[in-house]
Tab-separated table of C-alpha atoms in Angstrom:
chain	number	residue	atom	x	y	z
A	32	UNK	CA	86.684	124.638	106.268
A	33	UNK	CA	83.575	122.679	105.408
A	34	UNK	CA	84.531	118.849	104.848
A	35	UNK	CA	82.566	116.669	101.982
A	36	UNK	CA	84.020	112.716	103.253
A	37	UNK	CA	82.198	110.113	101.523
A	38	UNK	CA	79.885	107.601	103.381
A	39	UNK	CA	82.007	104.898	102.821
A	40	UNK	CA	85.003	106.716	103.933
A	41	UNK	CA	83.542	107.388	107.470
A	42	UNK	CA	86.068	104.501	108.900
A	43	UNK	CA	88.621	104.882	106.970
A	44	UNK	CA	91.861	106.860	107.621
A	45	UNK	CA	91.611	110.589	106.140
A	46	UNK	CA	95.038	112.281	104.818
A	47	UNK	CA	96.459	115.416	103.022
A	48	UNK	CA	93.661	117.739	102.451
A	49	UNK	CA	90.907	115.275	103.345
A	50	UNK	CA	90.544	113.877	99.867
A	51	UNK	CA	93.231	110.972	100.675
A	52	UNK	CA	91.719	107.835	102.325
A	53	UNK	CA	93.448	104.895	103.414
A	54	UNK	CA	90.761	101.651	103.583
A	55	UNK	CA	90.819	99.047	105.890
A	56	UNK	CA	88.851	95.628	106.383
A	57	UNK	CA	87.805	95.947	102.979
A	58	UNK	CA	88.214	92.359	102.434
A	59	UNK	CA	87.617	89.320	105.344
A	60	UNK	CA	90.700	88.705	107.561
A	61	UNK	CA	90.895	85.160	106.510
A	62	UNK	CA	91.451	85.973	102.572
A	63	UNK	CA	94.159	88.793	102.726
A	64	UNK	CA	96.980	86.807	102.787
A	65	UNK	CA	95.835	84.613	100.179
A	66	UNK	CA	94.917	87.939	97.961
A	67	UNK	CA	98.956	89.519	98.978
A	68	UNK	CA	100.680	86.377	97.519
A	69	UNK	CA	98.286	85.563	94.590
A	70	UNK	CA	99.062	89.291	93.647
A	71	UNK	CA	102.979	89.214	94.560
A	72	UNK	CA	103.366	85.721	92.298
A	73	UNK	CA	101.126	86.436	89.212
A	74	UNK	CA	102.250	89.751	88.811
A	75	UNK	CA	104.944	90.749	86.049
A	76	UNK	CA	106.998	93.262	87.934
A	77	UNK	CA	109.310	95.531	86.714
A	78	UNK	CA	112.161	97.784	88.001
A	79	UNK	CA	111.798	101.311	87.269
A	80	UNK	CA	115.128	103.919	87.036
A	81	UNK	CA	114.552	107.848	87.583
A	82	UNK	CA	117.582	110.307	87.411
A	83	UNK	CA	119.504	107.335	86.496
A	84	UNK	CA	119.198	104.997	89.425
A	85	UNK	CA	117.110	102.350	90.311
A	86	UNK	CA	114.220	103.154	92.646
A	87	UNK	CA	114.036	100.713	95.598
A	88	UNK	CA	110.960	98.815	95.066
A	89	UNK	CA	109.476	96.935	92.210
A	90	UNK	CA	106.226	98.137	90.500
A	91	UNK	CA	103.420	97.194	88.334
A	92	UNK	CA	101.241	99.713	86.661
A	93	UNK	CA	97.674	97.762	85.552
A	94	UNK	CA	94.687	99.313	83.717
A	95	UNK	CA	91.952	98.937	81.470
A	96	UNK	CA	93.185	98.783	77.925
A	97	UNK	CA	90.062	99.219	75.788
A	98	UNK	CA	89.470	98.375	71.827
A	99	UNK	CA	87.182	100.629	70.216
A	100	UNK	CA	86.928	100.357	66.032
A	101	UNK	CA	89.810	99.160	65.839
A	102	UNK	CA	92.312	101.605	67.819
A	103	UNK	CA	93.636	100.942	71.753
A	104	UNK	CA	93.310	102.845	74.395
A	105	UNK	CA	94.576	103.045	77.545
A	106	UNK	CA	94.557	105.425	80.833
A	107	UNK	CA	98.407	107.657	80.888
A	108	UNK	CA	99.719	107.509	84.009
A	109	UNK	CA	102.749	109.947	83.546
A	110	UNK	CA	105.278	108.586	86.273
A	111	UNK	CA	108.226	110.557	86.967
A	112	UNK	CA	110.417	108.190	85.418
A	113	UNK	CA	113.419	107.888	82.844
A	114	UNK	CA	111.172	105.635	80.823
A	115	UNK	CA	107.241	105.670	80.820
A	116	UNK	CA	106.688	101.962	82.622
A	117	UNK	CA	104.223	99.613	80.601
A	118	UNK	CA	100.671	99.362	81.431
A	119	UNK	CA	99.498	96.094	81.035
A	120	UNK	CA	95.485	94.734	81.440
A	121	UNK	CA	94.556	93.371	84.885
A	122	UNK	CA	95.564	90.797	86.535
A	123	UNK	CA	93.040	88.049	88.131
A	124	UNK	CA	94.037	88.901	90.934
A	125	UNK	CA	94.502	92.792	90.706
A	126	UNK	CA	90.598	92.555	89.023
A	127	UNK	CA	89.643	90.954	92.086
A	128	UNK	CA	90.577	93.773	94.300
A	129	UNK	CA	90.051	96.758	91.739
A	130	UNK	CA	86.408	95.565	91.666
A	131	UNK	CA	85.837	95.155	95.176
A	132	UNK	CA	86.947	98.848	95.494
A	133	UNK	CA	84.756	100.036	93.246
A	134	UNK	CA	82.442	98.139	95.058
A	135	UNK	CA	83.153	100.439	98.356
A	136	UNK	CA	83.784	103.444	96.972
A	137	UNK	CA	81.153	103.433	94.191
A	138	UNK	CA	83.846	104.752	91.232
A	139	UNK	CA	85.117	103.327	88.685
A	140	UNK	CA	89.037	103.025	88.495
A	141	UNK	CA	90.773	102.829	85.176
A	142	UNK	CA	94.122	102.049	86.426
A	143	UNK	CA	96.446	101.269	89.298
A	144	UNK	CA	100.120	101.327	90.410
A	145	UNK	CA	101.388	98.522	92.413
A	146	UNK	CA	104.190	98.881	94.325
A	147	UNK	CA	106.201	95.629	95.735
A	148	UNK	CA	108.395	96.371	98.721
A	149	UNK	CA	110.583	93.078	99.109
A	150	UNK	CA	112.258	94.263	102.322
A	151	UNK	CA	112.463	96.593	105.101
A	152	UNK	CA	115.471	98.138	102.894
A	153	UNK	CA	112.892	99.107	99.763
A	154	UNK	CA	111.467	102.230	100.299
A	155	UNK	CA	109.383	105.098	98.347
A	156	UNK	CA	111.085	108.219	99.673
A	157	UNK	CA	109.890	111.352	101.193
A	158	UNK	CA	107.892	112.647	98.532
A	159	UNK	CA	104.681	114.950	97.046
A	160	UNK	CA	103.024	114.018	94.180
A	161	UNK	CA	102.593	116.320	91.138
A	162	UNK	CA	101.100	116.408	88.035
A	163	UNK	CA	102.937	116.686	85.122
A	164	UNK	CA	100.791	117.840	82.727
């Protein structure tokens, strides 16, 4: 099987069915830290239940909400949750990385999950995702 990876995924970690990429050194060494607990602190996280119980991390889900003639909208992200979390517009700090992204991989991106793992006990679970549509 022929594979089509993107030039700017050349250093990057490949996954699944070489369409998943993980990036690295995207940003300078000396300004990741900084860009973790900027992100961590402005952020409005939320707690999110499915079948009932509280899944073990804290999450975020961000986007661009846009305003045309009057009416909203906003990219669905349909989460396998009890309740739909709330998108909310970007944070300065989520901005900041969304665009450099973009910036790599040439796309835009209309919205993004963030997932805060507080401990070595908060976990996402063996897992595929699916689309429920």
């Amino acid at each position: 099987m022929a594979t089509n990876i993107p030039s700017w995924a050349e250093n990057a970690a490949v996954y699944g069915s070489n369409d998943s990429f993980l990036l690295l050194d995207i940003f300078p060494n000396d300004v990741v830290d900084d860009l973790f607990y900027k992100l961590k602190d402005e952020v409005k996280w939320s707690t999110m239940r499915q079948k009932g119980k509280r899944v073990p991390r804290d999450i975020s889900i961000q986007g661009t909400i846009t305003i045309e003639d009057g009416d909203e909208y906003e990219p669905l992200y349909r989460h396998p949750a009890d309740e739909q979390p709330e998108l909310v517009s970007w944070t300065p700090t989520a901005l900041k990385i969304k665009e450099r992204i973009e910036e790599v991989i040439q796309q835009k991106l209309n919205h993004a999950l963030i997932q805060y793992y507080k401990n070595g006990k908060d976990n996402i679970g063996e897992h595929s995702d699916k689309t429920l549509d």
